[in-house]
Short mmCIF file of C-alpha atoms in Angstrom, two decimals:
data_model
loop_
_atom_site.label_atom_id
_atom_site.label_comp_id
_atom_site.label_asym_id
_atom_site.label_seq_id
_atom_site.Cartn_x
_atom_site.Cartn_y
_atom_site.Cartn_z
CA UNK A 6 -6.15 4.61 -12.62
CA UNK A 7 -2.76 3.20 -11.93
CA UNK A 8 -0.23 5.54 -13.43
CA UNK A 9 2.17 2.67 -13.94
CA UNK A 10 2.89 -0.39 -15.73
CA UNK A 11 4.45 -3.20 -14.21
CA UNK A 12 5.34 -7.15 -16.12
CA UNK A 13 2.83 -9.24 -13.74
CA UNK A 14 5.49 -11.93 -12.40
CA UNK A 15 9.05 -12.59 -12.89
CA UNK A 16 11.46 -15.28 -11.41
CA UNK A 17 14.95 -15.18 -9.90
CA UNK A 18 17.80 -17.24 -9.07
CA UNK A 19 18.58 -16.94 -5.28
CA UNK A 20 21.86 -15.05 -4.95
CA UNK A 21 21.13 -13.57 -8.21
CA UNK A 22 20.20 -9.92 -9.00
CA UNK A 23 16.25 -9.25 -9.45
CA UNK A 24 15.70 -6.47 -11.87
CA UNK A 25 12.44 -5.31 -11.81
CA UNK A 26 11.01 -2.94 -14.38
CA UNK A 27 8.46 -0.47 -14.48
CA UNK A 28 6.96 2.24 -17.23
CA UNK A 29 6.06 5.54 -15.98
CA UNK A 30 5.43 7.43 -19.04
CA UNK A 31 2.93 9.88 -18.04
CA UNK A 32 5.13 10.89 -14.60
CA UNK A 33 5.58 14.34 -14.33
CA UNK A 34 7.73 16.97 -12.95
CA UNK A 35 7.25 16.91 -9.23
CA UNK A 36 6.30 13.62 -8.71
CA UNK A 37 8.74 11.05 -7.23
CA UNK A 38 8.65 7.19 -8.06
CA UNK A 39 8.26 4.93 -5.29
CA UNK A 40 8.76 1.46 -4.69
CA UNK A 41 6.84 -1.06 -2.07
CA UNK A 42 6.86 -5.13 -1.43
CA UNK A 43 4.11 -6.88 -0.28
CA UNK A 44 5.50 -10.52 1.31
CA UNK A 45 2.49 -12.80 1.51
CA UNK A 46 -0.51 -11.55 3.78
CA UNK A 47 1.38 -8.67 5.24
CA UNK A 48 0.81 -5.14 4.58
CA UNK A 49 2.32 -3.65 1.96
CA UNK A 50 6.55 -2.60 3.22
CA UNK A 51 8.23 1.09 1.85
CA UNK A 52 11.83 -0.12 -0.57
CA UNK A 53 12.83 2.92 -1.88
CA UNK A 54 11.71 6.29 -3.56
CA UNK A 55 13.71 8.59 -5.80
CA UNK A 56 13.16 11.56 -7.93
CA UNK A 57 15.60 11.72 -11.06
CA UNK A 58 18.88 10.51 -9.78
CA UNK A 59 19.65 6.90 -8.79
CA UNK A 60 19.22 5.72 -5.46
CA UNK A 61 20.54 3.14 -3.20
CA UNK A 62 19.78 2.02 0.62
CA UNK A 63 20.11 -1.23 2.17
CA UNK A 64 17.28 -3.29 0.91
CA UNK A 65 17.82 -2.25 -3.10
CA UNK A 66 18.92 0.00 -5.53
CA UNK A 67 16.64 2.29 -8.01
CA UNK A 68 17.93 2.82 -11.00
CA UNK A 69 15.81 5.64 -13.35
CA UNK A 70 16.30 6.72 -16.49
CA UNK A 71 17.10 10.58 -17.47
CA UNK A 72 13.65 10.80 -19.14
CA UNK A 73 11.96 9.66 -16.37
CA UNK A 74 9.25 7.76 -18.34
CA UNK A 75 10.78 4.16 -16.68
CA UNK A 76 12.88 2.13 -13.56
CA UNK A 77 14.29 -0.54 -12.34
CA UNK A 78 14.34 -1.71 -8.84
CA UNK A 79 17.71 -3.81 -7.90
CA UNK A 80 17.63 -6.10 -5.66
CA UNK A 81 21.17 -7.23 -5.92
CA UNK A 82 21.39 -10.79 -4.07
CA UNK A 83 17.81 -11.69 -4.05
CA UNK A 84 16.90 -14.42 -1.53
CA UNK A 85 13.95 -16.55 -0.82
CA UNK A 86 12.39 -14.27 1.69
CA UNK A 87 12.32 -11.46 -1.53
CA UNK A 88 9.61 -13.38 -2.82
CA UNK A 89 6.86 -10.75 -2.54
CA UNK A 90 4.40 -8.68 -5.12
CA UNK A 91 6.36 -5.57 -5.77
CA UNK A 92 4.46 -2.25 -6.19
CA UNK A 93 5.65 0.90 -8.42
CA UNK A 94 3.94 4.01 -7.74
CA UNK A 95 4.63 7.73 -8.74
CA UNK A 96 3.22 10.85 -6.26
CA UNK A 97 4.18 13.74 -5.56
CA UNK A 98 6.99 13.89 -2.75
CA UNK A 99 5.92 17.55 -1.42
CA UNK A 100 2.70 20.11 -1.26
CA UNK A 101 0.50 18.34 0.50
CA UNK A 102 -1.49 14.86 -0.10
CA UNK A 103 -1.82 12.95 -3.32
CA UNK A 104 -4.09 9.73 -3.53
CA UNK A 105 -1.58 6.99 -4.29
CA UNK A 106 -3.08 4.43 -6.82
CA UNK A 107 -1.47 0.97 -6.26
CA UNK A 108 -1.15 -1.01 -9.77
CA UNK A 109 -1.04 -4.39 -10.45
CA UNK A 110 2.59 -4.85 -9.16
CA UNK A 111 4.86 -7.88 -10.17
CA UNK A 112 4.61 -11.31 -8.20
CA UNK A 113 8.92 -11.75 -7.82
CA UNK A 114 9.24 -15.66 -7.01
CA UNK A 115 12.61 -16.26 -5.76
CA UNK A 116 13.63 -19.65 -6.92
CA UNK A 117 16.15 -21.90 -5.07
CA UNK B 15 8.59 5.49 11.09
CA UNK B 16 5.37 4.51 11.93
CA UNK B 17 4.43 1.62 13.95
CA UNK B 18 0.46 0.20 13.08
CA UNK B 19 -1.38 -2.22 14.50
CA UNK B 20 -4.58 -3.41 13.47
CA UNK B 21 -7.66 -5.28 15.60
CA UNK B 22 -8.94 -7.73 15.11
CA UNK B 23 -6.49 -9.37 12.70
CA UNK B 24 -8.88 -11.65 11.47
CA UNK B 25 -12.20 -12.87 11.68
CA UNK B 26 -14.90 -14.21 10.05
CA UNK B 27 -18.57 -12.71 10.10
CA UNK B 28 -22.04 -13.99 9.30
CA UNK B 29 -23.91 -11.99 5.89
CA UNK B 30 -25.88 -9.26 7.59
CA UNK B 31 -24.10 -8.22 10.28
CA UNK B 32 -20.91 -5.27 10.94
CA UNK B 33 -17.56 -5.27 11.76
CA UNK B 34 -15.64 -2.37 13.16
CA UNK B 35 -11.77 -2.60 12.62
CA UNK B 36 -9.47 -1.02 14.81
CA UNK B 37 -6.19 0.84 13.89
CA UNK B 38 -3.86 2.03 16.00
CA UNK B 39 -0.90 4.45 15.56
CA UNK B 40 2.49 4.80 18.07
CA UNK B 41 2.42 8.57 16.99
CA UNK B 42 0.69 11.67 16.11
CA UNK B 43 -0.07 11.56 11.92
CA UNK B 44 -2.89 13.69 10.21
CA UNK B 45 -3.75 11.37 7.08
CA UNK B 46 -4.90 7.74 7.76
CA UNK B 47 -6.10 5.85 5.02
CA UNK B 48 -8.07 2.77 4.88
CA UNK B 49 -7.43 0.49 2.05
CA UNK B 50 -9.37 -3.03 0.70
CA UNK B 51 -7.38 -5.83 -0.72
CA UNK B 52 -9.33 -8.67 -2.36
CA UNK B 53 -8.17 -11.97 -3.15
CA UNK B 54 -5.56 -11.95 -5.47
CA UNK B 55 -5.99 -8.29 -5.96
CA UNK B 56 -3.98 -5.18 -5.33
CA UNK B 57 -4.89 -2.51 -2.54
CA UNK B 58 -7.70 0.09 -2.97
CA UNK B 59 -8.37 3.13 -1.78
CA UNK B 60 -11.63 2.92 0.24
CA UNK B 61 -10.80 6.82 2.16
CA UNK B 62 -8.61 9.42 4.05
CA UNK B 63 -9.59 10.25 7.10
CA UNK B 64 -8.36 13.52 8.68
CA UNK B 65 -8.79 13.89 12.00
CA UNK B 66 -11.99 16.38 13.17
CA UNK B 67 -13.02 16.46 9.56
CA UNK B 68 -15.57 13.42 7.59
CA UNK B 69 -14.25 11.05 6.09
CA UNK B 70 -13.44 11.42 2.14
CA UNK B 71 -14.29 8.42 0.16
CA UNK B 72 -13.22 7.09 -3.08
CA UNK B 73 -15.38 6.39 -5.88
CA UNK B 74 -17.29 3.24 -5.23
CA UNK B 75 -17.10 3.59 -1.44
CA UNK B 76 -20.20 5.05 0.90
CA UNK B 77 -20.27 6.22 3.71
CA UNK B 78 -23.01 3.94 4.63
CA UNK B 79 -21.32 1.15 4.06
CA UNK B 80 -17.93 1.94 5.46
CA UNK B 81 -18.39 3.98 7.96
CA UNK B 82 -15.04 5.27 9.67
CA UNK B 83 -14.10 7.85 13.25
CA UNK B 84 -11.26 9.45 13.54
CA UNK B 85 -11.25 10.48 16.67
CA UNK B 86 -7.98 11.83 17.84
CA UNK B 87 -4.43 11.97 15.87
CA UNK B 88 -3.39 8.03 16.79
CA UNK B 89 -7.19 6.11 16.20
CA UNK B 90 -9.12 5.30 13.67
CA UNK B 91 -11.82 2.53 12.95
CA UNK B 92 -13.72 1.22 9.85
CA UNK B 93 -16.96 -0.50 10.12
CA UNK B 94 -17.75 -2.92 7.40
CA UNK B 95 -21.97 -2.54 7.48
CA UNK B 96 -24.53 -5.29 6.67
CA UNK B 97 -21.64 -7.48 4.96
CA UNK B 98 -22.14 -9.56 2.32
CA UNK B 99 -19.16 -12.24 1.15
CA UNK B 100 -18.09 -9.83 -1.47
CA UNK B 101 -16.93 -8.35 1.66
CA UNK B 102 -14.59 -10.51 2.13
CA UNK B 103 -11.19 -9.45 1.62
CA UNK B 104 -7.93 -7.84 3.58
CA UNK B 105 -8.46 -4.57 4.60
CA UNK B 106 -5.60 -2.43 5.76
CA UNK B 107 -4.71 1.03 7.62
CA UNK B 108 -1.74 2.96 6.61
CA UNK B 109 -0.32 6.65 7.73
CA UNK B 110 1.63 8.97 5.89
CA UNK B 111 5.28 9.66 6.86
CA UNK B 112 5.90 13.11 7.82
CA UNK B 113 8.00 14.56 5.94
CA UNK B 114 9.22 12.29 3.54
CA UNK B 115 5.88 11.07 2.21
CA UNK B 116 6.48 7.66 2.53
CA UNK B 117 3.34 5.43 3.73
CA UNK B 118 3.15 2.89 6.37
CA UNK B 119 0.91 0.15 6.43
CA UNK B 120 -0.90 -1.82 9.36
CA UNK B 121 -1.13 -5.95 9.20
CA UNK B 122 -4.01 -5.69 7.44
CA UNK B 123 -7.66 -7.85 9.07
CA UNK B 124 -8.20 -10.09 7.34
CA UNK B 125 -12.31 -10.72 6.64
CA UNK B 126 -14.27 -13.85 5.81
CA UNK B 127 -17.89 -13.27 5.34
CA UNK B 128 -19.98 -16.45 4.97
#
């Protein structure tokens, strides 16, 4: 089972900020939240991944709190071509492999 | 990172009959993974293939009817056996980053069974 919990859709203003949030509650020590986009019948596209502090690269911002148990992904000027299903996933970043378990995600539609 | 490709990238199949799906990688990774979207679904884990090892598959998926090669550190195929049209979905390769543990993902092949 998923080991996250994701609203299914959300909209956004173009040029606004798209907060996404997701529940981790379960997440423990060693294991790193990561976030992924799938646009429309592509394969699934690596955001962002962070362990306890915030995070920031050029596609978005992850924001997660000091008990771990929840995020947000930032996208700070969304556009039209962020409309995508947006995946939050927690594994462990090191020791060896860890099945990943995609969720649900959230459907972002990027309005004009 | 990673650069995947995936053959064919879509096609669609009579009931009864197999498809093997190609996956390519531009470099050396030890994980691939082979996952199954369907419609309006998220991704599943159908199994990891190591290379020189079987296949390990997830609950749900046989070896039977998915049978997958691994034959050197870049290839890998699935074959989707005796396929029925709730076959039909996306189904998509994706390696392991080294060191950072992200995941890349093919294109995906996208499968119509009728």
């Amino acid at each position: 089972d998923a080991k996250t919990t994701q609203p299914p859709s959300m909209d956004c203003a173009e040029g606004r900020a798209a907060n996404l949030p997701c529940n981790h509650s379960t997440i423990s020590g060693n294991e790193y939240v990561y976030w992924y986009r799938q646009i429309h019948s592509q394969g699934p596209q690596y955001i962002i991944h962070g362990l306890k502090n915030n995070e920031t690269n050029e596609m978005a911002s992850l924001i997660i709190t000091e008990d771990r148990k929840s995020s947000t992904l930032i996208l700070p000027h969304a556009t039209l071509r962020d409309t995508a299903v947006y995946y939050c996933i927690v594994r462990v970043g090191s020791g060896g492999y860890q099945k990943v378990t995609f969720g649900t995600g959230t459907k972002l539609q990027v309005i004009p | 990172s990673a650069v995947i490709s995936q053959k064919p990238s879509r096609d669609i199949c009579q009931r009864g009959t197999s498809l093997t799906i190609q996956c390519q990688v531009d470099s050396q990774v030890t994980m691939m993974f082979w996952y199954r979207q369907q419609p309006g679904q998220s991704l599943t884990l159908i199994a990891t293939a190591n290379q020189g090892s079987e296949a390990t598959y997830e609950s749900g998926f046989v070896i039977d009817k998915f049978p997958i090669s691994r034959p050197n550190l870049t290839f890998s195929t699935l074959t989707v056996s005796n396929m029925s049209p709730e076959d039909s979905s996306i189904y998509l390769c994706s390696v392991e980053g080294v060191g950072n543990y992200e995941q890349y993902f093919g294109p995906g092949t996208r499968l119509t069974v009728t």
